[in-house]
PDB file of C-alpha atoms in Angstrom:
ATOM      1  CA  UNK A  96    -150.785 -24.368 -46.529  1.00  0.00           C
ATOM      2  CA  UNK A  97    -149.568 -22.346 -49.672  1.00  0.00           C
ATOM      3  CA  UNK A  98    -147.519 -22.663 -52.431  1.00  0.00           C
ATOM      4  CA  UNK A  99    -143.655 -23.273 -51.275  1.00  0.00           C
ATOM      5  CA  UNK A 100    -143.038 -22.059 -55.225  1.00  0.00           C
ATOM      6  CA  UNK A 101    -144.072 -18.812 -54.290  1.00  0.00           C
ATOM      7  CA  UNK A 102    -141.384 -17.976 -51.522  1.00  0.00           C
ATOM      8  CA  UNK A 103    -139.727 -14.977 -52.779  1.00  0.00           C
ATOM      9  CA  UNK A 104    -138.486 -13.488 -49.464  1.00  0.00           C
ATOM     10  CA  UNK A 105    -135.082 -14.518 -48.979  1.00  0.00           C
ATOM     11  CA  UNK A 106    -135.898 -13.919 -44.812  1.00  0.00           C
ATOM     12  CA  UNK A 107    -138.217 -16.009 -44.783  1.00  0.00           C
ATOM     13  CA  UNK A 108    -138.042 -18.501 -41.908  1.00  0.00           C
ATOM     14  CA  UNK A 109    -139.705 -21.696 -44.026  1.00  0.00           C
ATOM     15  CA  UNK A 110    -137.507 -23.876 -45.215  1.00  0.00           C
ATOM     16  CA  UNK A 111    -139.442 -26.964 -46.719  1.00  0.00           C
ATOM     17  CA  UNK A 112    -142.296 -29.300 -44.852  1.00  0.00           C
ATOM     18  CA  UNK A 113    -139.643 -31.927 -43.615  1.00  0.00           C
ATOM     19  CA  UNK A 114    -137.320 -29.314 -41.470  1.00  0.00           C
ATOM     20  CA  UNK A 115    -140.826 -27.712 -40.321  1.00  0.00           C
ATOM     21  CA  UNK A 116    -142.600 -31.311 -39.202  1.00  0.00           C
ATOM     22  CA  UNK A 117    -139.472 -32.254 -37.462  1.00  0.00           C
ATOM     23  CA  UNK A 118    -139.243 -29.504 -35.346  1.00  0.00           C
ATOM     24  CA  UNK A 119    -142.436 -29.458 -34.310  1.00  0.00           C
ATOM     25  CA  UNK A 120    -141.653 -32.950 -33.108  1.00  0.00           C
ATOM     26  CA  UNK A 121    -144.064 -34.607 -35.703  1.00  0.00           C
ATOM     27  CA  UNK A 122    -142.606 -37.714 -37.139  1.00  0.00           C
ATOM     28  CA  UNK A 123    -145.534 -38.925 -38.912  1.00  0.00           C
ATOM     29  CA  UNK A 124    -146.976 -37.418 -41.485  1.00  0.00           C
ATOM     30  CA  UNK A 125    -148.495 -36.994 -44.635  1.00  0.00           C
ATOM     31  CA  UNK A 126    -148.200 -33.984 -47.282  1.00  0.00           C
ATOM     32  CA  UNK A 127    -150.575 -33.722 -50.654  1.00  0.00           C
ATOM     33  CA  UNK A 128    -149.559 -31.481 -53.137  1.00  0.00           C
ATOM     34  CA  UNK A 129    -152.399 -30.307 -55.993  1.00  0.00           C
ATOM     35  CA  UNK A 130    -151.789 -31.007 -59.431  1.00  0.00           C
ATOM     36  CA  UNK A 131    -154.969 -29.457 -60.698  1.00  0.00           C
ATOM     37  CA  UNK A 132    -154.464 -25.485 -60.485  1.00  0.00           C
ATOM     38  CA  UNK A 133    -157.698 -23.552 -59.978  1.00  0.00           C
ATOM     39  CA  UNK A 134    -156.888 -20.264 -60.479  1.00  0.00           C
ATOM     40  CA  UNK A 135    -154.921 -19.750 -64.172  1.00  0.00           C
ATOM     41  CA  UNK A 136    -156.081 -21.342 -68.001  1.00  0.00           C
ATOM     42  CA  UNK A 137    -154.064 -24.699 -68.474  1.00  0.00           C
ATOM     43  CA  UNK A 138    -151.993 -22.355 -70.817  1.00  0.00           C
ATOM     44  CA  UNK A 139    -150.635 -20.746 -68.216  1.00  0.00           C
ATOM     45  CA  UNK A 140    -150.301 -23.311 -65.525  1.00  0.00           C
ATOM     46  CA  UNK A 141    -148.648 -25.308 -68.362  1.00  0.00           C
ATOM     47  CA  UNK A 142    -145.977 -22.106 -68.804  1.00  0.00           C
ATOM     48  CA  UNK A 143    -145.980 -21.791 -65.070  1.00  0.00           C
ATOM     49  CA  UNK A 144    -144.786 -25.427 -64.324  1.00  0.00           C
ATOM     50  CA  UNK A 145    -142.303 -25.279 -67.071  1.00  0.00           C
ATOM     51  CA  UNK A 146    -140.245 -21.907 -65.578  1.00  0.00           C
ATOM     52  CA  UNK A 147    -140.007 -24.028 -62.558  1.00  0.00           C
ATOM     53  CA  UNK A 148    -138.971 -27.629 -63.772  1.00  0.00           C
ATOM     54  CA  UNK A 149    -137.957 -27.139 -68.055  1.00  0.00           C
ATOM     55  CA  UNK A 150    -139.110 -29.733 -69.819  1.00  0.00           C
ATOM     56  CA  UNK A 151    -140.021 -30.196 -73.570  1.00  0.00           C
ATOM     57  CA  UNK A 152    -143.743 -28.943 -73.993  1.00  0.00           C
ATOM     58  CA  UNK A 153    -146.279 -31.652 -73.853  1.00  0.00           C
ATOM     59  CA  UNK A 154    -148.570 -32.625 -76.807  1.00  0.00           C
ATOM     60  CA  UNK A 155    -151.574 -30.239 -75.284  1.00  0.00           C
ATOM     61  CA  UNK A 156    -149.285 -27.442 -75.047  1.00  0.00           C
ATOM     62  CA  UNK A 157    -150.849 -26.059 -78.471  1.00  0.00           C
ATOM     63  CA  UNK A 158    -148.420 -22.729 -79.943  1.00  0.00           C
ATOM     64  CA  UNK A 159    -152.208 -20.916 -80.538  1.00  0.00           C
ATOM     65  CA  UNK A 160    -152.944 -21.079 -76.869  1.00  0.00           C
ATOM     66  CA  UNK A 161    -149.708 -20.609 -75.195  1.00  0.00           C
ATOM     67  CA  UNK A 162    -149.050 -16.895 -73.581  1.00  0.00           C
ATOM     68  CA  UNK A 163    -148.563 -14.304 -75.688  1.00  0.00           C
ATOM     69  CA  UNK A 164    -144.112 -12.893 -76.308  1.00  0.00           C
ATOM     70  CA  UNK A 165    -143.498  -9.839 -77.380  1.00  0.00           C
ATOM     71  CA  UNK A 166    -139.885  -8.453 -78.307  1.00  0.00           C
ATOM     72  CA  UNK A 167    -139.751  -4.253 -78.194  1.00  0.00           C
ATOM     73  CA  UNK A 168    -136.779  -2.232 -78.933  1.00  0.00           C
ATOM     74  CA  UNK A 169    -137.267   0.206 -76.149  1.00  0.00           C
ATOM     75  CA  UNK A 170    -139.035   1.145 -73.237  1.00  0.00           C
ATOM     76  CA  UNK A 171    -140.424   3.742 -74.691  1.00  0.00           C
ATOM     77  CA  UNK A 172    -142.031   1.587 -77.287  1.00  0.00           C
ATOM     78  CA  UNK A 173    -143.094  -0.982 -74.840  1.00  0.00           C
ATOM     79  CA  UNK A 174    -145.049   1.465 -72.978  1.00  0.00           C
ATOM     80  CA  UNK A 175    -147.084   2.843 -75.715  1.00  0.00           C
ATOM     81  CA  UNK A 176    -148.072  -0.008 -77.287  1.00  0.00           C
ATOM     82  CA  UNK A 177    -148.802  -1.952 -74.173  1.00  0.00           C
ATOM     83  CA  UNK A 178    -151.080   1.585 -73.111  1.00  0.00           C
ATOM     84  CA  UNK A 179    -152.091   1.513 -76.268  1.00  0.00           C
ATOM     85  CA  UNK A 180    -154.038  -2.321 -75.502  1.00  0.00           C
ATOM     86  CA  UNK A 181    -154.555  -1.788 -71.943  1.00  0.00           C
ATOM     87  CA  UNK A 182    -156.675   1.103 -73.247  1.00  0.00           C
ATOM     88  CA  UNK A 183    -158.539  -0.905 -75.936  1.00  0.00           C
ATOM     89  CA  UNK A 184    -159.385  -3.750 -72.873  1.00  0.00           C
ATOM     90  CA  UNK A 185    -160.539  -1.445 -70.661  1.00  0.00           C
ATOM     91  CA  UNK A 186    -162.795   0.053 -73.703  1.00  0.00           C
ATOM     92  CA  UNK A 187    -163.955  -3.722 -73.930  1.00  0.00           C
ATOM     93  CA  UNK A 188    -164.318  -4.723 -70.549  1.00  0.00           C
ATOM     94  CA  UNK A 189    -163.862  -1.873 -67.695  1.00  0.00           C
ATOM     95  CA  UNK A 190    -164.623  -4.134 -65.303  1.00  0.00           C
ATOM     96  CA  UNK A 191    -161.478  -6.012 -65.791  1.00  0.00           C
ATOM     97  CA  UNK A 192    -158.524  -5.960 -63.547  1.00  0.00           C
ATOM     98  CA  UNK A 193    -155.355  -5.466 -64.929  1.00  0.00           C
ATOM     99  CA  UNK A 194    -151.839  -6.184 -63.464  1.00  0.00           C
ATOM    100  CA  UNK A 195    -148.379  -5.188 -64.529  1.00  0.00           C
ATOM    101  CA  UNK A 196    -146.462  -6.835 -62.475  1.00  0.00           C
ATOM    102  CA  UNK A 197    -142.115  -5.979 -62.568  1.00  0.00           C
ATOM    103  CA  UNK A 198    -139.646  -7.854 -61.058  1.00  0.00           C
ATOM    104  CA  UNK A 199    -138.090  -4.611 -59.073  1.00  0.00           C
ATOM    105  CA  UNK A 200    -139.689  -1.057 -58.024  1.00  0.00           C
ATOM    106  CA  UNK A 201    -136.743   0.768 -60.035  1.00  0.00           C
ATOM    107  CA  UNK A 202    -138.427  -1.173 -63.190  1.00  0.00           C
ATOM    108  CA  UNK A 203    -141.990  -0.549 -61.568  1.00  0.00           C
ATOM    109  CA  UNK A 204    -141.743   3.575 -62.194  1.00  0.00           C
ATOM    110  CA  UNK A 205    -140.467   3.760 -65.001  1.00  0.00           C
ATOM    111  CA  UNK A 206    -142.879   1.477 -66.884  1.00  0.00           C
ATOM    112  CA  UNK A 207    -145.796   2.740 -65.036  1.00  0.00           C
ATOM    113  CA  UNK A 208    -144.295   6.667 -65.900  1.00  0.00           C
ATOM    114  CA  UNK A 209    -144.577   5.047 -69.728  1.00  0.00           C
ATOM    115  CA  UNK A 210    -148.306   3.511 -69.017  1.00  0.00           C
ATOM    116  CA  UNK A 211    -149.120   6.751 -68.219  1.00  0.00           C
ATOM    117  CA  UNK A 212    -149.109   8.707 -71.555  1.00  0.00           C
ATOM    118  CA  UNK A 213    -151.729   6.444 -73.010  1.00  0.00           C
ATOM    119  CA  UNK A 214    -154.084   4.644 -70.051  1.00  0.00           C
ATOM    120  CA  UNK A 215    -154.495   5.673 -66.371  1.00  0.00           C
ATOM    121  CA  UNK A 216    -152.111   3.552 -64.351  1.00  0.00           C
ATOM    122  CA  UNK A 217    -151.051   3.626 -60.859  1.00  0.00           C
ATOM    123  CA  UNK A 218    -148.181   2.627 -58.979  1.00  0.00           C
ATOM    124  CA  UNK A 219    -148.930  -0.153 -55.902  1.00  0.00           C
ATOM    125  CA  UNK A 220    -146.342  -1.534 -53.459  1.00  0.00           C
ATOM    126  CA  UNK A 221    -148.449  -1.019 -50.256  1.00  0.00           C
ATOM    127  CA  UNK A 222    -150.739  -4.044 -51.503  1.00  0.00           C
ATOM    128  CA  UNK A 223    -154.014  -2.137 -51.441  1.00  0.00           C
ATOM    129  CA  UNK A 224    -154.950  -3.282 -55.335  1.00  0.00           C
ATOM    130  CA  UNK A 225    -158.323  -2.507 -56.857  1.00  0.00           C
ATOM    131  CA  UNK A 226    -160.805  -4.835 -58.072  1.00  0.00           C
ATOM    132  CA  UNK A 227    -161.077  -3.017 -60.905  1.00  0.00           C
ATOM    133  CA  UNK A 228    -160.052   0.404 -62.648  1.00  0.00           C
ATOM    134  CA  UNK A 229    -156.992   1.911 -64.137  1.00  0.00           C
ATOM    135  CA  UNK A 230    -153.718  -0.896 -64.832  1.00  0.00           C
ATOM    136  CA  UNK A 231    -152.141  -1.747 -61.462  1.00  0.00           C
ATOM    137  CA  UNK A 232    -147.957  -1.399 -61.799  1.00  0.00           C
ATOM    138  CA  UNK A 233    -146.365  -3.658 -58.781  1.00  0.00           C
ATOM    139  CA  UNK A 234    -143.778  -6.030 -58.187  1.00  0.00           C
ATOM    140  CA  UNK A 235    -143.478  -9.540 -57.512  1.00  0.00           C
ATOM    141  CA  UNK A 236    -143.147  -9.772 -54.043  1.00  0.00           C
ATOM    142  CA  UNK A 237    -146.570  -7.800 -53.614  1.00  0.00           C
ATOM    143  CA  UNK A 238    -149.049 -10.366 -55.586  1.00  0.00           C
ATOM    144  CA  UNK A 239    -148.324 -13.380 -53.844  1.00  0.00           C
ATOM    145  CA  UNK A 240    -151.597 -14.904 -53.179  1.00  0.00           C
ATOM    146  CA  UNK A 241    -153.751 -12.531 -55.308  1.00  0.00           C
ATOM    147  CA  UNK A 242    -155.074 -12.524 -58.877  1.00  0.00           C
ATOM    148  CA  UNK A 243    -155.947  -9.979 -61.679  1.00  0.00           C
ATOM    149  CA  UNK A 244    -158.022 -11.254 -65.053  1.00  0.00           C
ATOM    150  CA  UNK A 245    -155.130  -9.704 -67.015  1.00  0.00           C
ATOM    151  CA  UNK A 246    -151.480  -9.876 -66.396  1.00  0.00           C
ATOM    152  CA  UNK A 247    -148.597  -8.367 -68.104  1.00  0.00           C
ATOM    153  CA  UNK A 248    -144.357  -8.881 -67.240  1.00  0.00           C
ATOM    154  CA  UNK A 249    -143.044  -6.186 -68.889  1.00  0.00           C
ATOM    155  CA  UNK A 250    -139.391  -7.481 -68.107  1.00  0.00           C
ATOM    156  CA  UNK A 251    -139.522 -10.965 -68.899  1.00  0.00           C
ATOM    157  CA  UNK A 252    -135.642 -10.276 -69.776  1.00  0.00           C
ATOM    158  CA  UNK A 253    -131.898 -12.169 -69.490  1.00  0.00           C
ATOM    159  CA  UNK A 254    -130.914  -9.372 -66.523  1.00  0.00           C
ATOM    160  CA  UNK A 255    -134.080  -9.550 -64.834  1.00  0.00           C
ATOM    161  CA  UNK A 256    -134.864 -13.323 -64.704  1.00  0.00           C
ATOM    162  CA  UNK A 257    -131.800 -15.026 -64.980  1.00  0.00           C
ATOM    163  CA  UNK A 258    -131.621 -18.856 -64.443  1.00  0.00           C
ATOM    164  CA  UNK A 259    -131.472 -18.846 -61.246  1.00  0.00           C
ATOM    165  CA  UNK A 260    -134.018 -21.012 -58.409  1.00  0.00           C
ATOM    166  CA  UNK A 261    -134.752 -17.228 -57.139  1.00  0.00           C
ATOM    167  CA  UNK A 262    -135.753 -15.787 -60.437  1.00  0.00           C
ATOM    168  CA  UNK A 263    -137.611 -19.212 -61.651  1.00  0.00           C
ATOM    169  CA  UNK A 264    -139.861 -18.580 -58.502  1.00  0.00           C
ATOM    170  CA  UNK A 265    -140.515 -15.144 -59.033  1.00  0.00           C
ATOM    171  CA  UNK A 266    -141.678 -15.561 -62.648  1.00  0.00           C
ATOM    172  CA  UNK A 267    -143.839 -18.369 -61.598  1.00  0.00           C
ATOM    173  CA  UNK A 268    -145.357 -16.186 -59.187  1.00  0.00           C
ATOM    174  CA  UNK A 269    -146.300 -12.973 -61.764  1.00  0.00           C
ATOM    175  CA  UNK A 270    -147.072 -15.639 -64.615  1.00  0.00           C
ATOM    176  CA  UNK A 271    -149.651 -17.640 -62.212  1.00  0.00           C
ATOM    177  CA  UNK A 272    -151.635 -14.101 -60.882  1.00  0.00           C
ATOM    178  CA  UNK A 273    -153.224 -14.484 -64.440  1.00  0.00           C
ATOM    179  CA  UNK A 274    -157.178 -15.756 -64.016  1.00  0.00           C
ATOM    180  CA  UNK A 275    -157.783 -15.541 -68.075  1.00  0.00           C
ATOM    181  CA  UNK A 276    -155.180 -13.953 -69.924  1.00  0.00           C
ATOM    182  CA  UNK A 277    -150.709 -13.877 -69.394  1.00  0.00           C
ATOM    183  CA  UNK A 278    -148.253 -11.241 -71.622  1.00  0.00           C
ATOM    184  CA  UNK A 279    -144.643 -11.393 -71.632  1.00  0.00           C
ATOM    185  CA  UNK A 280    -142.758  -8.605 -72.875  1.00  0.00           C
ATOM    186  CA  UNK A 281    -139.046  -7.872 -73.357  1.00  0.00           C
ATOM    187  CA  UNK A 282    -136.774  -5.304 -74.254  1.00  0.00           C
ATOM    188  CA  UNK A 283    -133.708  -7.134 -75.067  1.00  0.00           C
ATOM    189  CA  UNK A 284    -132.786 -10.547 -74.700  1.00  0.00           C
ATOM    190  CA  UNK A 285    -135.764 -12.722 -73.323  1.00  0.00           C
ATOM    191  CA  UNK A 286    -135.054 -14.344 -70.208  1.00  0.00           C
ATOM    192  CA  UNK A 287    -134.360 -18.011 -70.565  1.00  0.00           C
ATOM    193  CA  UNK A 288    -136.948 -19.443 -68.350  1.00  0.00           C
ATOM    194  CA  UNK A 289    -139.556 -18.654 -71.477  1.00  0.00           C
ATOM    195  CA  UNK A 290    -136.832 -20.668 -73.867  1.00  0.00           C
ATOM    196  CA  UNK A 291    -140.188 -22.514 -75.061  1.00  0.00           C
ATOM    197  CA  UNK A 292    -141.773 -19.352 -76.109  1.00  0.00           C
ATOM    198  CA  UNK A 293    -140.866 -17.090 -78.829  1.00  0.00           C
ATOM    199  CA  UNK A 294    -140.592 -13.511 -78.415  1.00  0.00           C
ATOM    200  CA  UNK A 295    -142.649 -11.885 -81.717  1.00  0.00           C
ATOM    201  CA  UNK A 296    -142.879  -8.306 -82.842  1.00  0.00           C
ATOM    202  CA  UNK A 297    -145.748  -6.514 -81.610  1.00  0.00           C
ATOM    203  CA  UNK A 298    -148.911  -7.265 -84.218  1.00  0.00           C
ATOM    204  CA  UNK A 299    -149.487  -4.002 -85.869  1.00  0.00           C
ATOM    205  CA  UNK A 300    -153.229  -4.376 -85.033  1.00  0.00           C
ATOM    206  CA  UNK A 301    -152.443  -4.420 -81.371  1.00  0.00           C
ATOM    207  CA  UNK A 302    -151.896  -7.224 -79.009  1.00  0.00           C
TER     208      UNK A 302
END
């Protein structure tokens, strides 16, 4: 049936699986949630389950395999070096698929104007995505359901993701589009749904 943590349409007409079952008149019932997630590295689901319910990390939540923080000063800076290593992955692997995904499409141009000094880049908010090609620039509320082998959040920031239930869902959503690897990046102060991550300076080798 989907995952209720990805509702990030505040028109949306479900409300939870009791309010649904009862009025479709079905008083008996049983609902099964998955514990096990299929698509993301336990890294990631690990992150992913802690934006929505914080809790101190768990012994197998190793530092070394935990998503990747990065503080920048400006966007300006943020979009070169992240073009910068989009570039080198592509070099690497071209047939990777590579999402940027922003919280709003006012954030969406002007990071994927930035991408585009450095690495091809293109701006989606109709939903058609490629499988593959240049770095994908989108917005939360257009990858629900889908998933790219790389997946950046640019604006993983205080203003933009707020503790609030709607921002924890729409973090969880761009954090769980990842099928192998998940960056967070920030230019000022990191939102506090990542409190258990630490926001480094970019490596000077590249990310």
């Amino acid at each position: 049936a989907g995952d209720v943590h990805q509702q990030t349409d505040p028109t949306t007409a479900f409300l939870d699986w009791p309010t649904t079952m009862r009025e479709l008149g079905c008083a008996e019932y049983a609902s099964v949630q998955l514990d096990v997630g299929y698509r993301c590295p336990p890294a990631v689901a690990s992150v992913a389950r802690r934006i929505l319910a914080p809790a101190p990390p768990s012994p197998g939540d190793a530092p070394t395999t935990a998503p990747a923080a990065l503080a920048f000063r400006s966007e300006g800076e943020l979009g070169a070096e992240l073009g910068n290593d989009i570039a080198a992955l592509q070099r690497r692997d071209p047939r990777a698929s590579v999402a940027v995904i922003c919280r709003s499409p006012v954030t969406a141009r002007r990071v994927v104007a930035a991408l585009r000094a450095s690495v091809p880049a293109r701006l989606v908010f109709d939903g058609r995505f490629f499988a593959r090609g240049p770095a994908q620039v989108t917005i939360v509320d257009e990858v629900k359901g889908l998933e790219f082998d790389f997946v950046l959040v640019p604006d993983a920031t205080a203003d933009r993701y707020p503790d609030t239930p709607d921002a924890r869902r729409a973090l969880y959503v761009a954090a769980t589009r990842a099928r192998h690897q998940l960056l967070f990046a920030a230019v000022g102060a990191p939102t506090p749904l990542l409190a258990g991550l630490t926001f480094l300076d970019p490596p000077a080798g590249g990310v």
